[in-house]
C-alpha positions as a printed Julia matrix, in Angstrom:
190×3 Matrix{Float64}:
  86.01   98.22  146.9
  85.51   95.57  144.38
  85.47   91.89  145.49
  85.74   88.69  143.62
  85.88   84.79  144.54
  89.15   83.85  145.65
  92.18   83.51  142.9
  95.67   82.84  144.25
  97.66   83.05  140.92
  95.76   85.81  139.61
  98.93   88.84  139.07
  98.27   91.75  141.62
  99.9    94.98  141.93
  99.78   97.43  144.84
 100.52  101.06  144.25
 101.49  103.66  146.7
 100.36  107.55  146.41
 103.86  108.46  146.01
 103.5   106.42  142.4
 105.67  103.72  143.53
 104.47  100.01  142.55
 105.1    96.66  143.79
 104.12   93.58  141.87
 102.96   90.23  143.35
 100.21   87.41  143.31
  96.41   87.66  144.83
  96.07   86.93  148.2
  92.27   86.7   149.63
  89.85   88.12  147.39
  90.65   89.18  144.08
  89.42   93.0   143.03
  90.9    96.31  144.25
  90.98   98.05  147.53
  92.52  101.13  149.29
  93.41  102.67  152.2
  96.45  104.04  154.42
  99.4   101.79  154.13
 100.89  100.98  157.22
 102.92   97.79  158.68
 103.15   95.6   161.37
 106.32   94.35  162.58
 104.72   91.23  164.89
 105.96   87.9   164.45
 102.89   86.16  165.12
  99.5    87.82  166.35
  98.25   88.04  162.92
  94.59   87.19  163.58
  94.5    89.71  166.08
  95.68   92.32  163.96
  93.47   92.24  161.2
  90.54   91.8   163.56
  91.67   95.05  165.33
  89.17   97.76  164.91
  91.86  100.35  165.33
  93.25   99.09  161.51
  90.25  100.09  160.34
  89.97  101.17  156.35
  94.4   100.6   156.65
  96.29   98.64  154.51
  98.51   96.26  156.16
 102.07   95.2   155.46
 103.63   92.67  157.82
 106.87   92.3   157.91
 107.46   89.11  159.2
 108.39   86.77  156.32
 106.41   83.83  156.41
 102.2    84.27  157.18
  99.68   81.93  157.87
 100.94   78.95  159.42
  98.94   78.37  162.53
  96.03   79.15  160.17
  92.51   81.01  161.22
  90.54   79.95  164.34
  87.2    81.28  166.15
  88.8    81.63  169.59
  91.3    84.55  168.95
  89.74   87.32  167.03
  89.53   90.61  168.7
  86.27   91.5   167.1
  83.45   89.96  165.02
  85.1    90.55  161.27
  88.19   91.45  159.73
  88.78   95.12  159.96
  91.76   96.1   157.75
  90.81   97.2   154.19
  93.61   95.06  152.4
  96.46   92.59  153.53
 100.16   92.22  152.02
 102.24   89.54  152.79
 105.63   88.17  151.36
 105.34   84.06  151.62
 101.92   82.78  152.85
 101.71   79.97  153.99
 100.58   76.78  151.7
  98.49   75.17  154.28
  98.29   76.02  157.9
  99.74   73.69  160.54
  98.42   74.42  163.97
  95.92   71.71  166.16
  93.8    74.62  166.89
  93.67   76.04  163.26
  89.78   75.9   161.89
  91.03   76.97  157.94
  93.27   78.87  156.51
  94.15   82.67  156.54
  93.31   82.73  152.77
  90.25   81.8   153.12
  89.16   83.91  155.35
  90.19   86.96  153.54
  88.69   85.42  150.9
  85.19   84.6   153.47
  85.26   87.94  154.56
  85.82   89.67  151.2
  89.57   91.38  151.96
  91.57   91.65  149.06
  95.64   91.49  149.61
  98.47   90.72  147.25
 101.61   88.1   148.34
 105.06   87.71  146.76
 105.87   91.29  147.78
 109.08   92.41  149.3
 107.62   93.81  152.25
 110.55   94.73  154.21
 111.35   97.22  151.22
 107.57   98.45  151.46
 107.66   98.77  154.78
 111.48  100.81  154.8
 109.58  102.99  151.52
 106.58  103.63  154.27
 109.26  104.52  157.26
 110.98  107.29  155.25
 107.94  108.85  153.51
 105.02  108.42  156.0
 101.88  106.69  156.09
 100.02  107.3   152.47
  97.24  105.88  150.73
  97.6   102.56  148.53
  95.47  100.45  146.39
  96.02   96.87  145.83
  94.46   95.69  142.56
  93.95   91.88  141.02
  92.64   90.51  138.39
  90.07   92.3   136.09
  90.95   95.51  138.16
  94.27   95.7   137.28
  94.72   98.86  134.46
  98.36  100.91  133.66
  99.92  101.88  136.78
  98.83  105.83  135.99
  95.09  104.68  135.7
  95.64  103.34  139.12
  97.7   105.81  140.7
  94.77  108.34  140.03
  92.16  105.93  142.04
  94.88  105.9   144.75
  95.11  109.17  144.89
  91.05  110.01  144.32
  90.99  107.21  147.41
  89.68  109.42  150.87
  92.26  110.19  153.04
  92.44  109.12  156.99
  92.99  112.79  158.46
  89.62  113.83  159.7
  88.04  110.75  159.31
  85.36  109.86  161.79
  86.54  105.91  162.18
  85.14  105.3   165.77
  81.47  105.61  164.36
  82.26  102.72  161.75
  83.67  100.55  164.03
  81.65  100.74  167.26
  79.14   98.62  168.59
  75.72   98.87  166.98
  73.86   97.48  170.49
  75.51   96.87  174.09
  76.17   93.11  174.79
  77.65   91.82  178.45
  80.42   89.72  178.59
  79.42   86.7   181.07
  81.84   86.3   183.75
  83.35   83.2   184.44
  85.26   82.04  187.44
  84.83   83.01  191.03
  83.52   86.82  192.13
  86.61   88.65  193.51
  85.88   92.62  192.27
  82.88   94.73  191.44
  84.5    97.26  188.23
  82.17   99.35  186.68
  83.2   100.7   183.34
């Protein structure tokens, strides 16, 4: 994966294994990525998502239209970082408008170094990905971006998820307790 600052007008394009190609704008970091493209059909929840470590070294498209308007905070991740290996979105949203909204969602891809692409017709992507299966993608932005069959052979040179060992990557490097709060009602070991 190569990362650079942020650049939301820099031209993107992502390409599927298949050879198929859909063009758009940077979203996040600018550079190239890959992984297994998959979507997401939530509504809202994005945060959680691509804090998820279950979307680990995945693509994802979301289908919902419009993303980013409540913005980033540090109360709802479900893990310390953002997981997902790349991000596609149709319409971002131009500035977040939520009271409990800390910055926006591009700039935390950007923070954390997670390159995505916008303006794409992800409903399209996401019927291409229900017919033919999960598959590998790259997205690719500025100075990364070559001829589509220059990228189609990094896609396709990209690892594939079947045998991968994920839950090594993604656990816990040391134990940590979660402090309880509220009154005792249960003992629960785990």
């Amino acid at each position: 994966m190569t990362i650079s600052t942020r650049g939301a007008q820099a031209p993107a394009v992502l390409v599927l294994e298949d050879g198929r190609a859909f063009h758009g704008r940077a979203y996040g970091a600018v550079g190239e990525t890959f992984g297994e493209a998959v979507f997401s059909t939530g509504m809202t929840g994005y945060q959680e998502t691509l804090t998820d470590p279950s979307y680990h070294r995945q693509v994802v498209v979301m289908t919902a239209p419009h993303v980013g308007n409540t913005g980033v905070n540090d109360e709802d991740p479900e893990s310390a970082r953002i997981w997902v290996s790349g991000y596609v979105v149709r319409d971002p949203a131009r500035k977040p408008s939520n009271w409990r909204s800390q910055r926006s969602l591009d700039e935390e891809l950007v923070a954390q170094g997670v390159v995505g692409i916008s303006g794409v017709d992800t409903r399209a992507l996401t019927r291409h990905l229900r017919e033919r299966g999960a598959m590998r993608v790259g997205i690719f932005s500025g100075n990364a971006i070559a001829d589509e069959g220059t990228l189609l052979a990094k896609v396709r040179q990209a690892p594939e998820m079947t045998g991968a060992d994920l839950s090594a990557e993604v656990a816990t490097k040391e134990a940590y307790v979660v402090p309880a709060i509220g009154t005792k009602r249960f003992t629960v070991a785990a």
